[in-house]
mmCIF file of C-alpha atoms in Angstrom:
data_model
loop_
_atom_site.group_PDB
_atom_site.id
_atom_site.type_symbol
_atom_site.label_atom_id
_atom_site.label_comp_id
_atom_site.label_asym_id
_atom_site.label_seq_id
_atom_site.Cartn_x
_atom_site.Cartn_y
_atom_site.Cartn_z
ATOM 1 C CA MET A 1 -13.074 25.164 21.911
ATOM 2 C CA VAL A 2 -9.042 25.324 23.134
ATOM 3 C CA LYS A 3 -7.705 28.752 23.050
ATOM 4 C CA PHE A 4 -3.619 28.953 22.778
ATOM 5 C CA ILE A 5 -1.784 31.821 23.869
ATOM 6 C CA PHE A 6 1.564 31.393 22.625
ATOM 7 C CA VAL A 7 4.735 33.470 23.471
ATOM 8 C CA ARG A 8 7.891 33.917 22.419
ATOM 9 C CA HIS A 9 11.229 33.662 24.675
ATOM 10 C CA GLY A 10 12.732 37.087 25.235
ATOM 11 C CA ILE A 11 15.706 38.350 23.279
ATOM 12 C CA THR A 12 18.788 36.815 23.810
ATOM 13 C CA ILE A 13 22.638 37.723 23.324
ATOM 14 C CA ASP A 14 22.250 34.364 20.223
ATOM 15 C CA ASN A 15 19.184 36.887 18.955
ATOM 16 C CA GLU A 16 20.750 40.440 19.608
ATOM 17 C CA ASN A 17 23.954 38.716 17.755
ATOM 18 C CA MET A 18 22.019 38.117 14.625
ATOM 19 C CA ARG A 19 23.043 34.278 15.445
ATOM 20 C CA LEU A 20 20.894 31.149 14.042
ATOM 21 C CA SER A 21 19.977 29.446 17.411
ATOM 22 C CA GLY A 22 18.057 26.666 17.244
ATOM 23 C CA PHE A 23 18.391 23.052 19.709
ATOM 24 C CA ILE A 24 21.592 24.799 21.083
ATOM 25 C CA ASP A 25 20.558 26.842 24.437
ATOM 26 C CA SER A 26 20.820 30.573 25.365
ATOM 27 C CA LYS A 27 19.787 32.509 27.974
ATOM 28 C CA LEU A 28 17.864 35.705 28.325
ATOM 29 C CA SER A 29 19.615 39.279 27.427
ATOM 30 C CA ASP A 30 19.267 42.209 30.338
ATOM 31 C CA ILE A 31 16.952 43.856 27.130
ATOM 32 C CA GLY A 32 14.769 40.604 27.469
ATOM 33 C CA LYS A 33 15.082 39.556 31.283
ATOM 34 C CA GLU A 34 12.464 43.250 31.336
ATOM 35 C CA GLN A 35 10.704 42.013 28.197
ATOM 36 C CA VAL A 36 9.937 39.237 30.329
ATOM 37 C CA LYS A 37 8.726 41.398 33.172
ATOM 38 C CA LYS A 38 6.089 43.542 30.806
ATOM 39 C CA THR A 39 5.027 40.558 28.853
ATOM 40 C CA CYS A 40 4.072 39.320 32.523
ATOM 41 C CA ASN A 41 2.134 42.303 33.678
ATOM 42 C CA ARG A 42 0.120 42.038 30.130
ATOM 43 C CA LEU A 43 -0.853 38.474 30.514
ATOM 44 C CA LYS A 44 -2.958 40.156 34.320
ATOM 45 C CA TYR A 45 -6.218 40.436 31.822
ATOM 46 C CA GLU A 46 -5.511 36.711 30.229
ATOM 47 C CA GLY A 47 -6.689 33.349 32.745
ATOM 48 C CA ILE A 48 -4.483 30.674 31.895
ATOM 49 C CA ASP A 49 -4.923 26.837 33.509
ATOM 50 C CA TYR A 50 -1.775 25.191 31.847
ATOM 51 C CA ILE A 51 1.968 26.797 31.246
ATOM 52 C CA TYR A 52 3.543 24.349 28.227
ATOM 53 C CA SER A 53 7.422 25.445 27.264
ATOM 54 C CA SER A 54 10.126 24.151 25.494
ATOM 55 C CA PRO A 55 13.060 22.689 27.226
ATOM 56 C CA LEU A 56 15.875 25.467 26.209
ATOM 57 C CA THR A 57 16.598 27.729 29.313
ATOM 58 C CA ARG A 58 15.369 30.777 26.722
ATOM 59 C CA ALA A 59 12.010 29.533 26.497
ATOM 60 C CA VAL A 60 11.915 28.433 30.353
ATOM 61 C CA GLU A 61 13.076 31.547 32.118
ATOM 62 C CA THR A 62 10.388 33.562 30.215
ATOM 63 C CA ALA A 63 7.313 30.347 31.243
ATOM 64 C CA ARG A 64 8.871 30.429 35.369
ATOM 65 C CA GLU A 65 8.427 34.074 35.221
ATOM 66 C CA ILE A 66 4.700 33.531 33.731
ATOM 67 C CA ALA A 67 4.457 30.909 35.943
ATOM 68 C CA ASP A 68 4.849 32.878 39.542
ATOM 69 C CA PHE A 69 3.003 35.766 38.211
ATOM 70 C CA LYS A 70 -0.201 33.778 37.147
ATOM 71 C CA ASN A 71 0.860 31.035 39.733
ATOM 72 C CA VAL A 72 0.285 28.041 37.447
ATOM 73 C CA GLU A 73 2.245 25.160 37.045
ATOM 74 C CA ILE A 74 4.966 24.812 34.002
ATOM 75 C CA LYS A 75 4.654 21.177 31.966
ATOM 76 C CA ILE A 76 8.037 21.019 29.821
ATOM 77 C CA CYS A 77 7.482 19.594 26.690
ATOM 78 C CA GLN A 78 10.377 18.634 24.169
ATOM 79 C CA ASN A 79 8.316 18.859 21.094
ATOM 80 C CA PHE A 80 8.155 22.596 21.208
ATOM 81 C CA ARG A 81 11.894 22.765 21.424
ATOM 82 C CA GLU A 82 13.161 25.303 18.115
ATOM 83 C CA MET A 83 14.388 23.460 15.013
ATOM 84 C CA ASN A 84 17.489 21.706 14.920
ATOM 85 C CA PHE A 85 20.297 23.542 11.911
ATOM 86 C CA GLY A 86 22.916 20.937 13.031
ATOM 87 C CA ASP A 87 26.593 22.250 12.086
ATOM 88 C CA PHE A 88 24.494 26.002 11.145
ATOM 89 C CA GLU A 89 23.960 26.771 15.119
ATOM 90 C CA GLY A 90 25.393 29.568 16.843
ATOM 91 C CA LEU A 91 26.682 31.088 12.923
ATOM 92 C CA THR A 92 25.005 34.112 11.461
ATOM 93 C CA PHE A 93 23.670 34.288 7.769
ATOM 94 C CA LYS A 94 26.248 36.052 7.167
ATOM 95 C CA GLU A 95 29.189 33.155 8.338
ATOM 96 C CA ILE A 96 26.988 30.390 6.233
ATOM 97 C CA GLN A 97 26.905 32.209 3.020
ATOM 98 C CA ASP A 98 30.904 32.740 3.448
ATOM 99 C CA LYS A 99 31.793 29.092 5.015
ATOM 100 C CA TYR A 100 28.533 26.865 2.904
ATOM 101 C CA LYS A 101 27.886 27.879 -0.189
ATOM 102 C CA ASP A 102 26.633 25.296 -1.562
ATOM 103 C CA GLU A 103 24.048 24.457 1.677
ATOM 104 C CA PHE A 104 23.432 28.268 1.735
ATOM 105 C CA ASN A 105 21.766 27.699 -2.512
ATOM 106 C CA LYS A 106 20.130 24.485 -1.346
ATOM 107 C CA LEU A 107 18.413 26.071 1.523
ATOM 108 C CA LYS A 108 17.479 28.785 -0.628
ATOM 109 C CA LYS A 109 16.192 27.074 -3.364
ATOM 110 C CA ASP A 110 13.764 25.009 -1.264
ATOM 111 C CA ALA A 111 13.094 25.816 2.181
ATOM 112 C CA PHE A 112 11.052 23.803 3.489
ATOM 113 C CA LYS A 113 12.629 20.233 2.057
ATOM 114 C CA TYR A 114 16.161 21.755 2.906
ATOM 115 C CA LYS A 115 17.406 19.270 6.269
ATOM 116 C CA PHE A 116 20.067 21.590 7.597
ATOM 117 C CA PRO A 117 23.480 19.498 7.857
ATOM 118 C CA ASN A 118 23.448 17.190 11.176
ATOM 119 C CA GLY A 119 19.998 19.110 11.470
ATOM 120 C CA GLU A 120 16.511 18.693 10.621
ATOM 121 C CA ASN A 121 14.406 19.513 7.896
ATOM 122 C CA MET A 122 10.949 22.253 8.100
ATOM 123 C CA ILE A 123 8.555 19.601 7.005
ATOM 124 C CA GLU A 124 10.168 16.729 9.977
ATOM 125 C CA PHE A 125 9.859 19.757 12.194
ATOM 126 C CA HIS A 126 6.379 20.669 11.024
ATOM 127 C CA HIS A 127 5.508 17.207 12.148
ATOM 128 C CA ARG A 128 6.607 17.119 15.637
ATOM 129 C CA ILE A 129 4.927 20.504 15.928
ATOM 130 C CA SER A 130 2.245 20.053 15.001
ATOM 131 C CA SER A 131 1.594 16.266 16.570
ATOM 132 C CA GLN A 132 1.909 18.229 19.645
ATOM 133 C CA LEU A 133 -0.607 20.598 19.184
ATOM 134 C CA ASP A 134 -3.494 18.226 17.596
ATOM 135 C CA ASP A 135 -3.058 16.170 21.684
ATOM 136 C CA ILE A 136 -3.046 19.727 23.293
ATOM 137 C CA ILE A 137 -6.293 20.045 21.480
ATOM 138 C CA LYS A 138 -7.887 16.540 22.545
ATOM 139 C CA LYS A 139 -5.883 16.530 26.117
ATOM 140 C CA HIS A 140 -7.739 20.888 26.978
ATOM 141 C CA ASP A 141 -10.279 20.958 25.731
ATOM 142 C CA ASN A 142 -12.355 23.892 27.097
ATOM 143 C CA GLU A 143 -9.171 25.482 28.486
ATOM 144 C CA THR A 144 -6.484 27.671 28.008
ATOM 145 C CA VAL A 145 -2.992 27.074 27.284
ATOM 146 C CA LEU A 146 -0.152 29.140 26.872
ATOM 147 C CA ILE A 147 2.683 28.068 25.132
ATOM 148 C CA VAL A 148 6.122 29.702 25.464
ATOM 149 C CA SER A 149 8.169 28.386 22.630
ATOM 150 C CA HIS A 150 10.117 29.396 19.905
ATOM 151 C CA SER A 151 9.839 31.708 16.569
ATOM 152 C CA GLY A 152 9.498 29.041 13.643
ATOM 153 C CA VAL A 153 7.614 26.796 16.458
ATOM 154 C CA ILE A 154 4.808 29.377 16.918
ATOM 155 C CA ARG A 155 4.946 30.148 12.738
ATOM 156 C CA SER A 156 4.512 26.240 12.371
ATOM 157 C CA SER A 157 1.593 25.968 14.911
ATOM 158 C CA LEU A 158 0.217 28.961 13.130
ATOM 159 C CA SER A 159 -0.124 27.196 9.688
ATOM 160 C CA HIS A 160 -0.964 23.554 11.005
ATOM 161 C CA LEU A 161 -4.038 25.282 12.858
ATOM 162 C CA LEU A 162 -4.708 27.466 10.122
ATOM 163 C CA SER A 163 -4.052 24.356 6.739
ATOM 164 C CA LYS A 164 -3.277 21.528 8.089
ATOM 165 C CA ASP A 165 0.174 22.206 6.678
ATOM 166 C CA HIS A 166 3.431 24.015 6.704
ATOM 167 C CA ILE A 167 3.288 26.226 3.548
ATOM 168 C CA TYR A 168 2.442 29.294 5.768
ATOM 169 C CA HIS A 169 5.080 29.092 7.999
ATOM 170 C CA TRP A 170 6.985 31.979 6.554
ATOM 171 C CA ASN A 171 3.687 34.450 6.166
ATOM 172 C CA PHE A 172 3.869 35.577 10.180
ATOM 173 C CA LYS A 173 6.233 37.840 11.836
ATOM 174 C CA ILE A 174 6.931 36.406 15.529
ATOM 175 C CA ASP A 175 8.920 38.764 17.518
ATOM 176 C CA ASN A 176 10.669 37.931 20.995
ATOM 177 C CA CYS A 177 8.169 37.711 23.920
ATOM 178 C CA SER A 178 4.868 38.827 20.971
ATOM 179 C CA ILE A 179 1.951 37.763 22.117
ATOM 180 C CA THR A 180 -0.353 35.695 19.568
ATOM 181 C CA ILE A 181 -3.366 33.872 20.959
ATOM 182 C CA VAL A 182 -5.702 31.517 18.547
ATOM 183 C CA GLU A 183 -9.221 29.945 19.806
ATOM 184 C CA VAL A 184 -9.950 26.140 17.801
ATOM 185 C CA MET A 185 -13.342 25.242 18.252
ATOM 186 C CA ASP A 186 -14.529 21.823 16.052
ATOM 187 C CA ASN A 187 -11.103 21.324 14.048
ATOM 188 C CA PHE A 188 -11.332 25.214 12.994
ATOM 189 C CA ALA A 189 -9.059 28.106 13.871
ATOM 190 C CA VAL A 190 -9.307 31.804 14.419
ATOM 191 C CA ILE A 191 -6.372 34.376 15.492
ATOM 192 C CA ASN A 192 -7.974 36.060 18.020
ATOM 193 C CA THR A 193 -4.260 38.185 17.600
ATOM 194 C CA LEU A 194 -1.408 37.924 16.106
ATOM 195 C CA ASN A 195 2.186 38.679 17.044
ATOM 196 C CA ASN A 196 1.576 41.383 19.664
ATOM 197 C CA ILE A 197 4.170 43.822 21.174
ATOM 198 C CA GLU A 198 2.625 46.736 22.097
ATOM 199 C CA HIS A 199 3.192 45.649 26.008
ATOM 200 C CA LEU A 200 6.949 45.838 25.280
ATOM 201 C CA ARG A 201 6.969 49.863 24.130
ATOM 202 C CA MET B 1 7.793 46.123 -1.248
ATOM 203 C CA VAL B 2 3.975 47.612 0.087
ATOM 204 C CA LYS B 3 3.117 47.987 3.444
ATOM 205 C CA PHE B 4 -0.776 47.488 4.073
ATOM 206 C CA ILE B 5 -2.118 48.983 7.501
ATOM 207 C CA PHE B 6 -5.611 47.557 8.290
ATOM 208 C CA VAL B 7 -8.402 49.691 10.051
ATOM 209 C CA ARG B 8 -11.286 48.296 11.337
ATOM 210 C CA HIS B 9 -13.632 51.941 11.863
ATOM 211 C CA GLY B 10 -14.810 52.972 15.371
ATOM 212 C CA ILE B 11 -17.996 50.965 16.873
ATOM 213 C CA THR B 12 -20.904 52.330 15.654
ATOM 214 C CA ILE B 13 -24.464 51.827 16.760
ATOM 215 C CA ASP B 14 -25.774 49.366 15.202
ATOM 216 C CA ASN B 15 -22.418 47.327 16.063
ATOM 217 C CA GLU B 16 -23.184 47.838 19.288
ATOM 218 C CA ASN B 17 -26.746 46.485 18.648
ATOM 219 C CA MET B 18 -25.384 42.999 16.226
ATOM 220 C CA ARG B 19 -27.143 44.680 13.530
ATOM 221 C CA LEU B 20 -26.080 43.418 10.003
ATOM 222 C CA SER B 21 -24.591 45.801 8.923
ATOM 223 C CA GLY B 22 -23.495 45.697 5.160
ATOM 224 C CA PHE B 23 -23.971 47.897 2.326
ATOM 225 C CA ILE B 24 -26.053 50.083 4.362
ATOM 226 C CA ASP B 25 -25.127 53.169 5.902
ATOM 227 C CA SER B 26 -24.400 53.917 10.210
ATOM 228 C CA LYS B 27 -22.465 56.126 12.105
ATOM 229 C CA LEU B 28 -20.076 55.701 15.255
ATOM 230 C CA SER B 29 -21.677 55.695 18.569
ATOM 231 C CA ASP B 30 -20.167 58.034 21.096
ATOM 232 C CA ILE B 31 -17.152 54.951 21.436
ATOM 233 C CA GLY B 32 -16.583 54.370 18.405
ATOM 234 C CA LYS B 33 -15.349 58.282 18.284
ATOM 235 C CA GLU B 34 -13.234 57.769 21.185
ATOM 236 C CA GLN B 35 -11.954 55.074 19.846
ATOM 237 C CA VAL B 36 -10.401 56.792 16.574
ATOM 238 C CA LYS B 37 -9.379 59.168 18.737
ATOM 239 C CA LYS B 38 -7.089 55.942 20.282
ATOM 240 C CA THR B 39 -6.476 54.175 17.965
ATOM 241 C CA CYS B 40 -4.670 57.742 16.141
ATOM 242 C CA ASN B 41 -2.568 58.032 18.811
ATOM 243 C CA ARG B 42 -1.306 54.421 18.030
ATOM 244 C CA LEU B 43 -0.943 55.641 14.432
ATOM 245 C CA LYS B 44 1.773 58.259 15.792
ATOM 246 C CA TYR B 45 4.653 55.523 15.378
ATOM 247 C CA GLU B 46 3.548 54.604 11.927
ATOM 248 C CA GLY B 47 5.032 56.392 8.512
ATOM 249 C CA ILE B 48 1.928 56.510 6.158
ATOM 250 C CA ASP B 49 1.711 57.466 2.146
ATOM 251 C CA TYR B 50 -1.844 56.973 1.850
ATOM 252 C CA ILE B 51 -5.234 56.580 2.915
ATOM 253 C CA TYR B 52 -7.662 54.492 1.468
ATOM 254 C CA SER B 53 -11.567 54.433 2.808
ATOM 255 C CA SER B 54 -14.660 52.857 1.823
ATOM 256 C CA PRO B 55 -17.115 55.390 0.912
ATOM 257 C CA LEU B 56 -19.861 54.251 4.135
ATOM 258 C CA THR B 57 -19.785 57.499 6.211
ATOM 259 C CA ARG B 58 -18.711 54.986 9.519
ATOM 260 C CA ALA B 59 -15.293 54.332 7.429
ATOM 261 C CA VAL B 60 -14.578 58.012 6.348
ATOM 262 C CA GLU B 61 -15.754 59.174 9.738
ATOM 263 C CA THR B 62 -12.675 56.772 10.452
ATOM 264 C CA ALA B 63 -10.115 57.769 7.785
ATOM 265 C CA ARG B 64 -10.910 61.249 7.978
ATOM 266 C CA GLU B 65 -9.632 61.893 11.750
ATOM 267 C CA ILE B 66 -6.684 59.986 10.960
ATOM 268 C CA ALA B 67 -6.179 61.702 7.425
ATOM 269 C CA ASP B 68 -6.055 64.748 10.001
ATOM 270 C CA PHE B 69 -3.874 63.278 12.420
ATOM 271 C CA LYS B 70 -1.368 62.206 9.921
ATOM 272 C CA ASN B 71 -1.843 64.780 7.360
ATOM 273 C CA VAL B 72 -2.475 61.980 4.441
ATOM 274 C CA GLU B 73 -5.478 62.071 1.658
ATOM 275 C CA ILE B 74 -8.137 60.037 1.208
ATOM 276 C CA LYS B 75 -8.759 57.746 -1.694
ATOM 277 C CA ILE B 76 -12.362 56.820 -1.026
ATOM 278 C CA CYS B 77 -12.627 53.642 -2.716
ATOM 279 C CA GLN B 78 -16.024 51.947 -3.980
ATOM 280 C CA ASN B 79 -14.198 48.590 -4.474
ATOM 281 C CA PHE B 80 -13.568 48.839 0.007
ATOM 282 C CA ARG B 81 -17.823 48.818 0.249
ATOM 283 C CA GLU B 82 -18.562 46.384 3.061
ATOM 284 C CA MET B 83 -19.751 43.284 2.473
ATOM 285 C CA ASN B 84 -23.962 43.538 0.515
ATOM 286 C CA PHE B 85 -26.000 41.667 2.346
ATOM 287 C CA GLY B 86 -29.467 42.988 0.488
ATOM 288 C CA ASP B 87 -32.891 41.832 2.310
ATOM 289 C CA PHE B 88 -30.495 40.604 5.515
ATOM 290 C CA GLU B 89 -29.660 44.506 6.153
ATOM 291 C CA GLY B 90 -30.348 46.001 9.304
ATOM 292 C CA LEU B 91 -31.259 42.432 10.647
ATOM 293 C CA THR B 92 -30.172 40.964 14.007
ATOM 294 C CA PHE B 93 -28.825 37.170 13.288
ATOM 295 C CA LYS B 94 -31.781 36.021 15.441
ATOM 296 C CA GLU B 95 -33.746 38.136 13.156
ATOM 297 C CA ILE B 96 -32.327 36.212 9.996
ATOM 298 C CA GLN B 97 -33.015 33.000 11.578
ATOM 299 C CA ASP B 98 -36.740 33.809 12.639
ATOM 300 C CA LYS B 99 -38.047 35.301 9.504
ATOM 301 C CA TYR B 100 -36.267 33.383 6.833
ATOM 302 C CA LYS B 101 -35.406 30.210 8.803
ATOM 303 C CA ASP B 102 -35.210 28.093 4.825
ATOM 304 C CA GLU B 103 -32.421 31.243 3.614
ATOM 305 C CA PHE B 104 -31.146 30.774 6.799
ATOM 306 C CA ASN B 105 -30.129 27.486 6.821
ATOM 307 C CA LYS B 106 -29.114 27.678 3.287
ATOM 308 C CA LEU B 107 -26.163 29.895 4.442
ATOM 309 C CA LYS B 108 -25.360 27.615 7.529
ATOM 310 C CA LYS B 109 -24.649 25.081 4.519
ATOM 311 C CA ASP B 110 -22.026 27.497 2.452
ATOM 312 C CA ALA B 111 -21.289 29.989 3.643
ATOM 313 C CA PHE B 112 -19.035 31.140 0.713
ATOM 314 C CA LYS B 113 -21.764 30.362 -2.028
ATOM 315 C CA TYR B 114 -23.871 31.139 -0.386
ATOM 316 C CA LYS B 115 -25.793 34.477 -2.246
ATOM 317 C CA PHE B 116 -27.432 36.952 0.029
ATOM 318 C CA PRO B 117 -31.479 37.905 -0.998
ATOM 319 C CA ASN B 118 -30.838 40.888 -3.508
ATOM 320 C CA GLY B 119 -27.143 40.995 -2.045
ATOM 321 C CA GLU B 120 -24.004 39.262 -2.556
ATOM 322 C CA ASN B 121 -22.338 36.241 -2.124
ATOM 323 C CA MET B 122 -18.787 35.468 -0.717
ATOM 324 C CA ILE B 123 -16.728 35.249 -4.024
ATOM 325 C CA GLU B 124 -17.805 37.740 -5.704
ATOM 326 C CA PHE B 125 -17.370 40.285 -2.771
ATOM 327 C CA HIS B 126 -13.920 38.523 -2.669
ATOM 328 C CA HIS B 127 -13.342 39.182 -6.430
ATOM 329 C CA ARG B 128 -13.843 43.321 -5.807
ATOM 330 C CA ILE B 129 -11.573 43.061 -2.786
ATOM 331 C CA SER B 130 -8.846 41.539 -3.946
ATOM 332 C CA SER B 131 -8.567 42.849 -7.342
ATOM 333 C CA GLN B 132 -8.798 46.444 -5.575
ATOM 334 C CA LEU B 133 -5.253 45.130 -3.229
ATOM 335 C CA ASP B 134 -3.893 43.794 -6.615
ATOM 336 C CA ASP B 135 -4.567 47.272 -7.714
ATOM 337 C CA ILE B 136 -2.643 48.688 -4.979
ATOM 338 C CA ILE B 137 0.125 46.601 -5.291
ATOM 339 C CA LYS B 138 1.173 47.416 -8.515
ATOM 340 C CA LYS B 139 0.576 51.106 -7.919
ATOM 341 C CA HIS B 140 2.325 51.897 -4.729
ATOM 342 C CA ASP B 141 5.548 49.765 -4.563
ATOM 343 C CA ASN B 142 7.864 50.729 -1.414
ATOM 344 C CA GLU B 143 4.525 52.643 0.009
ATOM 345 C CA THR B 144 2.995 52.634 3.072
ATOM 346 C CA VAL B 145 -0.924 52.794 2.497
ATOM 347 C CA LEU B 146 -3.621 52.679 5.105
ATOM 348 C CA ILE B 147 -6.665 51.573 4.072
ATOM 349 C CA VAL B 148 -9.722 51.971 6.674
ATOM 350 C CA SER B 149 -12.566 49.381 6.144
ATOM 351 C CA HIS B 150 -14.629 46.711 7.086
ATOM 352 C CA SER B 151 -14.178 43.610 9.094
ATOM 353 C CA GLY B 152 -15.653 41.695 6.114
ATOM 354 C CA VAL B 153 -12.806 43.476 3.230
ATOM 355 C CA ILE B 154 -10.179 43.057 5.842
ATOM 356 C CA ARG B 155 -10.682 39.086 6.320
ATOM 357 C CA SER B 156 -10.952 39.460 2.911
ATOM 358 C CA SER B 157 -7.473 41.185 2.416
ATOM 359 C CA LEU B 158 -5.351 38.795 4.158
ATOM 360 C CA SER B 159 -7.618 35.258 3.021
ATOM 361 C CA HIS B 160 -6.553 37.139 -0.677
ATOM 362 C CA LEU B 161 -2.594 37.923 0.528
ATOM 363 C CA LEU B 162 -2.068 34.521 1.914
ATOM 364 C CA SER B 163 -3.260 32.566 -0.113
ATOM 365 C CA LYS B 164 -4.639 34.593 -3.313
ATOM 366 C CA ASP B 165 -7.963 32.460 -2.461
ATOM 367 C CA HIS B 166 -11.114 32.944 -0.188
ATOM 368 C CA ILE B 167 -11.094 29.761 1.910
ATOM 369 C CA TYR B 168 -9.134 32.219 5.125
ATOM 370 C CA HIS B 169 -11.900 34.154 5.571
ATOM 371 C CA TRP B 170 -13.246 33.313 9.211
ATOM 372 C CA ASN B 171 -10.216 32.577 10.789
ATOM 373 C CA PHE B 172 -9.986 35.826 11.455
ATOM 374 C CA LYS B 173 -10.789 38.055 14.155
ATOM 375 C CA ILE B 174 -11.094 41.733 13.550
ATOM 376 C CA ASP B 175 -12.767 44.217 15.821
ATOM 377 C CA ASN B 176 -13.151 47.937 15.783
ATOM 378 C CA CYS B 177 -10.276 50.215 15.061
ATOM 379 C CA SER B 178 -7.934 47.052 14.946
ATOM 380 C CA ILE B 179 -4.675 47.432 13.316
ATOM 381 C CA THR B 180 -3.724 44.686 11.159
ATOM 382 C CA ILE B 181 -0.542 45.006 9.137
ATOM 383 C CA VAL B 182 0.747 42.987 6.253
ATOM 384 C CA GLU B 183 4.585 43.531 4.207
ATOM 385 C CA VAL B 184 4.078 42.315 1.166
ATOM 386 C CA MET B 185 6.910 41.663 -1.441
ATOM 387 C CA ASP B 186 7.250 39.622 -4.616
ATOM 388 C CA ASN B 187 4.329 38.168 -3.966
ATOM 389 C CA PHE B 188 4.886 37.260 -0.486
ATOM 390 C CA ALA B 189 2.661 38.491 1.731
ATOM 391 C CA VAL B 190 3.881 38.400 5.720
ATOM 392 C CA ILE B 191 1.752 39.930 8.175
ATOM 393 C CA ASN B 192 3.382 41.751 10.950
ATOM 394 C CA THR B 193 0.756 42.280 13.276
ATOM 395 C CA LEU B 194 -3.169 41.286 13.635
ATOM 396 C CA ASN B 195 -6.365 42.723 15.112
ATOM 397 C CA ASN B 196 -4.264 45.046 17.404
ATOM 398 C CA ILE B 197 -6.471 46.848 19.876
ATOM 399 C CA GLU B 198 -4.491 47.153 22.892
ATOM 400 C CA HIS B 199 -4.776 51.443 22.103
ATOM 401 C CA LEU B 200 -8.390 50.359 23.103
ATOM 402 C CA ARG B 201 -7.381 49.742 26.412
#
């Protein structure tokens, strides 16, 4: 059995301004830093053997605080980087809709097959997440692995663990500094808790 | 959009003794009553328009306390009764395994098609839950409906809302007095939080 604890990074200035941030870097806001402290405190209840983190600053800042609190090493994992939104990085949905009307309509039409200009599509994205998760499952039997990452990555992980497919990507809400716990045994996943943010109240 | 808030009843003496209780009735234990009080307190954050409850005493005891706290009427709903385990009601898994070895092996072989002696099978059970949910979705547009029910009913509900199928029944953990929130819009479900039990700490 592998126990996954997924933590989304604390809120960033881009998140606060509703700007799409995938591959681009951004830092935690002051509220984000507070969220991370509260998340550490909630994690005192959890045993953690390994921490994997996305390489993006907002995730590493979050993971570093947890790692220090729990005295666990961080493994930086390129595959857990957020989706690459290409030319749309840093824009709001309103700006995309105004500046790239045709592209926005294509995105609305098929969110899974749509490839962001100079970025990824959902299926490519899902493939890098799911292959990384399958690697961890093989490598960490009987261990608890905490993954600090992004909303898209966590949604994609849940869809994969549940169905081996990307189709449930949009069926889960993942808030900043939420905790989601999934146990995987004999290739079967049980979601113990999802998008838990009570510790942020 | 319909917002569902699923609450599992507080713990019972049968739950504490690991006895299978489906159609049979049982009362909350003292710990269960404490859990319900804490759950009411957590629900102060949620607006609730309607409460549906399973008719079984453990659910009604839970729903009554919430209804009084939130000043909302309870609708008793036969379809939200737990699965009918027939001859196995009140037994532990150890007792079933010892007394009904052949039946236990059949159950292990196909948990979905297996029909409990003088009880239901999972597909029949799923059908009564999913048709009731679909009714509520039609009836309660733009409202928040709290459902007090049982672990099997809530797992079956999640599977239906996500996939229109029973296949994900076993992929969700549902603890006593846990809170699970799902928003359904245009036939598409987003799980906001699942098996949230932080209020019971």
